[in-house]
Coordinates of C-alpha atoms and ligand atoms in Angstrom, one line a residue:
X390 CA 2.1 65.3 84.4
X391 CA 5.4 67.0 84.9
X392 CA 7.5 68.9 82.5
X393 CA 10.1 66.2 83.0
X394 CA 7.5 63.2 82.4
X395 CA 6.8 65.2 79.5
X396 CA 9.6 65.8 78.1
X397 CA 10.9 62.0 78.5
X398 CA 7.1 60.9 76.6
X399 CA 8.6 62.6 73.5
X400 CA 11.8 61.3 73.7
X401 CA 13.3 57.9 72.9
X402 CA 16.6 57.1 75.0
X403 CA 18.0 55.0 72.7
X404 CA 17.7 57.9 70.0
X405 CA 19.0 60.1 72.4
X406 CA 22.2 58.2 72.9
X407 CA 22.8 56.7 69.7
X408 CA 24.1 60.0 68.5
X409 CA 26.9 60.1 71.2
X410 CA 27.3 56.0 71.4
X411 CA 27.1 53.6 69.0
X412 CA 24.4 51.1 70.0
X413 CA 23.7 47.2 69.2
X414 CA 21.0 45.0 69.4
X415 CA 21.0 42.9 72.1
X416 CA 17.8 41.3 72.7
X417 CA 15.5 43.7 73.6
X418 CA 17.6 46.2 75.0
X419 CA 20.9 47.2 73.6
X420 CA 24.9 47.6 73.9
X421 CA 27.8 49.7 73.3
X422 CA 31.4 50.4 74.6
X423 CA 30.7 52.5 77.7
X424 CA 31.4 56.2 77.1
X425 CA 32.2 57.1 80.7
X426 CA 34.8 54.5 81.0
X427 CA 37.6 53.0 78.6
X428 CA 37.0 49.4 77.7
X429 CA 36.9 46.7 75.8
X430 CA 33.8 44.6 76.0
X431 CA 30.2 46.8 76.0
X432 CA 29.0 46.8 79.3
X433 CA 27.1 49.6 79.1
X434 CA 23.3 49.1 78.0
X435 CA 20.3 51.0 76.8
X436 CA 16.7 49.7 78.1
X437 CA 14.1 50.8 76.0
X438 CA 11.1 49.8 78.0
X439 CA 11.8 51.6 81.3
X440 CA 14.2 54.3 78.8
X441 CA 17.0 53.5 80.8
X442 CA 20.9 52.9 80.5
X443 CA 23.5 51.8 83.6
X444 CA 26.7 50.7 83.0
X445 CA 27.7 47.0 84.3
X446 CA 31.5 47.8 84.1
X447 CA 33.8 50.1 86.0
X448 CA 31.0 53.1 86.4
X449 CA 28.6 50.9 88.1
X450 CA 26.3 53.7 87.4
X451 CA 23.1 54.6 85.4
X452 CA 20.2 56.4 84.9
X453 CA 17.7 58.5 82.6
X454 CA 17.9 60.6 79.9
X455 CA 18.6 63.3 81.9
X456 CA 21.4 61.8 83.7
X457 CA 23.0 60.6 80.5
X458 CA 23.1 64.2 79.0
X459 CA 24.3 65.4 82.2
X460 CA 27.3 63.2 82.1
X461 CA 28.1 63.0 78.6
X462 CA 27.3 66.8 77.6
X463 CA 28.9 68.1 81.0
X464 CA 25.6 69.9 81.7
X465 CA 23.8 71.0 84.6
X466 CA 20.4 70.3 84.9
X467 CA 18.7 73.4 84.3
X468 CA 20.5 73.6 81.3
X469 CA 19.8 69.8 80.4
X470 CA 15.9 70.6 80.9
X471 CA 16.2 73.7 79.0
X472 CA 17.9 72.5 76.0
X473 CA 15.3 69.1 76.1
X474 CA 12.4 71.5 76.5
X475 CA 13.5 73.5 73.3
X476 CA 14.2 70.4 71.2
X477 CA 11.0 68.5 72.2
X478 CA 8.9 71.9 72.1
X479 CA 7.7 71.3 75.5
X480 CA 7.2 74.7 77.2
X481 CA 8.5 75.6 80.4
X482 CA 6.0 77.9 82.0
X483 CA 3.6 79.7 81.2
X484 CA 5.3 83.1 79.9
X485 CA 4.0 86.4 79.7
X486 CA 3.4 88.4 76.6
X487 CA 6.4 91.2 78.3
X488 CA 8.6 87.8 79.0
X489 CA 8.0 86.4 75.5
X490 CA 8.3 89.6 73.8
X491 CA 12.2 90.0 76.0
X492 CA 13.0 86.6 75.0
X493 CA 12.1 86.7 70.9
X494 CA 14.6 89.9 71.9
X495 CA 17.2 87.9 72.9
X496 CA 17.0 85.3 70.8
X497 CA 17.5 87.8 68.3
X498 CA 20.8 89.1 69.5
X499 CA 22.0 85.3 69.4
X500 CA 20.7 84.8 65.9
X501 CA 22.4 88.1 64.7
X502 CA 25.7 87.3 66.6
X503 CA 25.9 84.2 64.9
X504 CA 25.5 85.5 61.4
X505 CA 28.2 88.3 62.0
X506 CA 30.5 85.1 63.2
X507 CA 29.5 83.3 60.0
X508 CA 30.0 86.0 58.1
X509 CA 33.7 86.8 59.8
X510 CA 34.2 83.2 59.3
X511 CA 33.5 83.4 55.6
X512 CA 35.7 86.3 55.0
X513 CA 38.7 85.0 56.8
X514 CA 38.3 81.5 54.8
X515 CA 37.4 83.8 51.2
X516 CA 37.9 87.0 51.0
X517 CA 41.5 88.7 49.3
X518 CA 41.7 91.2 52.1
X519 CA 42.2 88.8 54.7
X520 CA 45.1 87.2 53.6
X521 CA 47.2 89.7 56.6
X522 CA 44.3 87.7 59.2
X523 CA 44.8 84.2 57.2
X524 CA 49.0 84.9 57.6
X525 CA 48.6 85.7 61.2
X526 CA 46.7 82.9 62.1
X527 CA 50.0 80.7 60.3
X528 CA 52.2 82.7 62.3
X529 CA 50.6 81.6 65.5
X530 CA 50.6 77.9 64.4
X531 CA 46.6 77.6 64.2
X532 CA 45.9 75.3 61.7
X533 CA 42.4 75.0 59.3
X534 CA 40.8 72.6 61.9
X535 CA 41.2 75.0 64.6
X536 CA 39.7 78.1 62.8
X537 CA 36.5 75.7 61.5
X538 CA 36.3 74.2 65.5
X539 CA 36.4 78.0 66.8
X540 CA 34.8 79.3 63.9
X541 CA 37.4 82.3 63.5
X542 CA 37.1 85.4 61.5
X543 CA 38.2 88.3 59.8
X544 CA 36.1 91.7 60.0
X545 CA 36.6 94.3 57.3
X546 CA 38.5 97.3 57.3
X547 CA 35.3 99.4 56.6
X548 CA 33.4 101.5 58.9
X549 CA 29.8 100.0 57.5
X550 CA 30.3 96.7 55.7
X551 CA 29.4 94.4 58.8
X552 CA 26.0 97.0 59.1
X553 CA 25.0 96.6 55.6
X554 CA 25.4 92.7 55.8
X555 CA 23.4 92.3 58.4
X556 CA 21.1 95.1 57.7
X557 CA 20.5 92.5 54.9
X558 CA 20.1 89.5 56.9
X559 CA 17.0 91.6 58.8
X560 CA 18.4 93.0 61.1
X561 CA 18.0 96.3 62.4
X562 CA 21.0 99.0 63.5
X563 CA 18.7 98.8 67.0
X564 CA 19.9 95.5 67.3
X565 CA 23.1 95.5 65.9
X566 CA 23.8 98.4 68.9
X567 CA 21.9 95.8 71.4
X568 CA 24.5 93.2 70.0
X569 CA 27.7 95.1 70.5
X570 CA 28.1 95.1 67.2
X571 CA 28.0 99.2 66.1
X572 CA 29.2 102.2 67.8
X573 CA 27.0 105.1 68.2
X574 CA 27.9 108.9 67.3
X575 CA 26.3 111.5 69.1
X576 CA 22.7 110.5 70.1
X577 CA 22.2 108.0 67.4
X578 CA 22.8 110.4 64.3
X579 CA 24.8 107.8 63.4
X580 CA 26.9 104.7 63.8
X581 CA 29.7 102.6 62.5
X582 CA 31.1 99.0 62.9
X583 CA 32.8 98.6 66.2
X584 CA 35.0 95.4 64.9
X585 CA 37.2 96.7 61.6
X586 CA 40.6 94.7 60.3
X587 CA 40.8 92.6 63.0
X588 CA 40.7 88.9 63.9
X589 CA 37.5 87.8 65.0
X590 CA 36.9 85.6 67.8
X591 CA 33.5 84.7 68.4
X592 CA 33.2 84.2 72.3
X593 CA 30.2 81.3 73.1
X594 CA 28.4 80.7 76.1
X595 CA 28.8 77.3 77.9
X596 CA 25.6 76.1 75.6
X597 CA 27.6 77.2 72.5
X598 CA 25.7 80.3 71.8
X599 CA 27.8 83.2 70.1
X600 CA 27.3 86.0 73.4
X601 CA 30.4 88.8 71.8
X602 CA 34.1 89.1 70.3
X603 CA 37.3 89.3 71.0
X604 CA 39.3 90.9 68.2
X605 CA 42.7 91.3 67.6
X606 CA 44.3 94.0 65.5
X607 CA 46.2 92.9 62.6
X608 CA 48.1 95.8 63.0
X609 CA 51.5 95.6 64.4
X610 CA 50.9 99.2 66.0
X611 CA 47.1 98.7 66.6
X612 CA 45.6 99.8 69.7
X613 CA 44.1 98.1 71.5
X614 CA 45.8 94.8 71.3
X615 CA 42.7 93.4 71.6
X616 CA 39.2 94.7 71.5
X617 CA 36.5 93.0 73.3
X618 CA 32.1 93.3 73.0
X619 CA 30.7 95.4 75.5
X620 CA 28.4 94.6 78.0
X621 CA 25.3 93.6 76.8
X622 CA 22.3 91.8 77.2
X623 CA 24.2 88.2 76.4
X624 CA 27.5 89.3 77.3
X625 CA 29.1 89.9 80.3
X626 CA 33.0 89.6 80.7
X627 CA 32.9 88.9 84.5
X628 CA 30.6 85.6 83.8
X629 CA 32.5 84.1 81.2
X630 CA 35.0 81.3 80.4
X631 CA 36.3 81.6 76.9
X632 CA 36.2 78.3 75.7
X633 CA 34.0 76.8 78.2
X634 CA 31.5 75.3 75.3
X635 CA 34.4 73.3 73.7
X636 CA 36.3 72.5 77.0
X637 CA 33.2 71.1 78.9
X638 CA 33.3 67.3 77.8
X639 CA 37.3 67.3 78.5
X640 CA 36.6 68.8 82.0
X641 CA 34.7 66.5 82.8
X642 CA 36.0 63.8 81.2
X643 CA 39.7 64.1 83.2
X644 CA 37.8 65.9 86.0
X645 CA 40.1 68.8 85.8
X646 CA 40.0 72.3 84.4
X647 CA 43.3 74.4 83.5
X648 CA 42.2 77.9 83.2
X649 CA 44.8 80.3 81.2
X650 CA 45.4 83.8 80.1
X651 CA 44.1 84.5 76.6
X652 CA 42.3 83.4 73.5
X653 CA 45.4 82.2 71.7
X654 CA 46.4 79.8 74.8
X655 CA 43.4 78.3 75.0
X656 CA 43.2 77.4 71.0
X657 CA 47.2 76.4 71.0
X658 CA 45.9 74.3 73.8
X659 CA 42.9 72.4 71.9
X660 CA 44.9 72.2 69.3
X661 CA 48.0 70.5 71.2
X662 CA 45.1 68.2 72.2
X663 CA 44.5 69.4 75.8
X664 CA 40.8 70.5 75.7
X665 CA 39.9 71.2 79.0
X666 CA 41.8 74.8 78.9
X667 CA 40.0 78.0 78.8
X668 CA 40.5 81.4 79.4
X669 CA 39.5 84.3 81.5
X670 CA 38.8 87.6 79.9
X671 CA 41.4 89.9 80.7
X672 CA 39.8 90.8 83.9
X673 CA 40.3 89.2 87.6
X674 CA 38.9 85.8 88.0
X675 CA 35.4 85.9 89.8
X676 CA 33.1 84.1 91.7
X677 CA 30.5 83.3 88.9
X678 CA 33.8 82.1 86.7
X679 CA 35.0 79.8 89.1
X680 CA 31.3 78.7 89.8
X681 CA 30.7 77.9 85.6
X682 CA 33.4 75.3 86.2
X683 CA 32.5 73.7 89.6
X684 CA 29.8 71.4 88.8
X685 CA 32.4 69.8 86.0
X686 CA 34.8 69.5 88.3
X687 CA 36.4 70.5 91.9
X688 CA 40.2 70.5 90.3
X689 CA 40.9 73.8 88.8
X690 CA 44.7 74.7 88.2
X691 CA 45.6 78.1 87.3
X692 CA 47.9 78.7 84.7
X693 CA 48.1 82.8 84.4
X694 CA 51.2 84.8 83.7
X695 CA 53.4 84.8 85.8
X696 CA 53.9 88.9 85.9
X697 CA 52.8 90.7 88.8
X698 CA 49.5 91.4 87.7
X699 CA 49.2 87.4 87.2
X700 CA 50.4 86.5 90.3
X701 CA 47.6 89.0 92.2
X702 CA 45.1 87.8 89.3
X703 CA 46.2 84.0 90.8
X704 CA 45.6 84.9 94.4
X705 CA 42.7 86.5 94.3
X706 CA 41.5 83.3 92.0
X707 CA 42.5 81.0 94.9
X708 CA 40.7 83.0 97.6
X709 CA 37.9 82.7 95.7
X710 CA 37.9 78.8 94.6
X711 CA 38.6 77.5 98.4
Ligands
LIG1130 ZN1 31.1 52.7 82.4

């Protein structure tokens, strides 16, 4: 049997979709307003003995499992197999001991960026100290709904709180270096929080995964502006979209893709209602950017500053998209 017939044997469609669509009876198989398509009368249905769906109305289109999460998710399909593998606990290959020991690893510096975002996310919501990061998030018009969606966050002013937090949530300082998340002093003697008073902005992967930061100083004088992870295992600049995990849907959806300059455009964006917008990361637009987009869509519009640095940042986008 194949992974694929596999994964669909321990999967029921009409599960699968009834937590995007809300599906009726109707005889044996069963109906719902067509998510693909705006309408009035279902015409989209679910069969349950061959698993299943096509759309009679304006799509005229149908398929599996797969294909459904493909469409409605905006994934690809190694992703889509992936992410069905995981939840269905259907392995993938065979992996080696070395290859399951790297990817516990990983899944590791995931885990442990997500609890520093939670734990950002906490402060900023909570804690006294942030109320300079809770006033600066009113000053840029980002209301509660936005900070929850983007799960925003306020690190302290400390040099080890962030450590000891985590250190507490099992991590090691190992990891935390692995992570981005501490600096190291001369040979590891010793190391302190890389992210301190500033406005955290957890940075996902297209999947939704927390892979670094971006953090803003709170500091009128602060420098740097912003202060970005390092490169590390799950984060590199030059491959990512900010805002691809919450855009994807939206991309799809109006088969268009705006990308903009920073973290605050794209939330001011989604917030303003117009979710297909993400960012770059402050460096040139590459190759592997422009590629994260193309299977949602073939329209991508540029909207980057129009200083001279933009304007070459533009070009050198285009040249790369046609
Ligand atoms: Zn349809």
């Amino acid at each position: 049997m194949s992974v694929i017939d596999e994964i669909k044997g321990r999967l029921d469609i009409v599960e699968v979709i009834s937590a995007y669509v809300p599906l009726q009876k109707a005889g044996r198989n069963y109906k719902a307003l067509c998510p693909f398509h705006a309408e009035k009368t279902p015409s989209f249905v679910v069969f349950p003995e061959t698993q299943h769906w096509h759309c009679f109305g304006a799509c005229s289109e149908g398929g599996d499992v797969f294909s459904f999460l493909m469409k409605q998710e905006g994934w690809d399909f190694k992703t889509t197999l992936e992410e069905l593998a995981r939840r269905t606990g259907v392995e993938l290959k065979p992996r080696s001991s070395v290859q399951a020991q790297r990817d516990e690893e990983t899944s590791r510096l995931y885990q442990l960026l997500d609890a520093a975002a939670q734990y950002f996310h906490h402060l900023l919501q909570q804690a006294p100290e942030a109320e300079a990061a809770r006033h600066y998030m009113e000053s840029r018009g980002l209301n509660a709904d936005t900070v929850d969606r983007f799960t925003l966050g306020y690190s302290p002013a400390t040099w080890d709180r962030t450590r000891t937090y985590l250190l507490q949530q099992g991590y090691s300082v190992e990891e935390m270096i692995h992570a981005g998340m501490l600096v190291e002093k001369e040979e590891r003697a010793s190391t302190y929080d890389r992210f301190r008073d500033r406005l955290m902005i957890p940075i996902r992967d297209a999947r939704g995964r927390v892979t670094g930061f971006g953090a803003r100083t709170l500091d009128p004088h602060g420098i740097p502006k912003y202060l970005n992870s390092p490169q590390t295992k799950v984060f590199d600049k030059s491959r990512t979209l900010f805002g691809l995990d919450a855009a994807r849907k939206a991309i799809r959806r109006q088969d268009q893709a705006v990308i903009v300059e920073g973290y605050m455009d794209v939330m001011q964006a989604h917030q303003a209602g117009f979710e297909n917008v993400v960012a770059e990361m402050g460096t040139a637009l590459t190759e592997h950017q422009i590629r994260a987009i193309q299977h949602l869509t073939k329209r991508i519009v540029l909207a980057l500053d129009p200083d001279t640095a933009g304007i070459q940042a533009t070009l050198r986008g285009v040249q790369v998209a046609s």
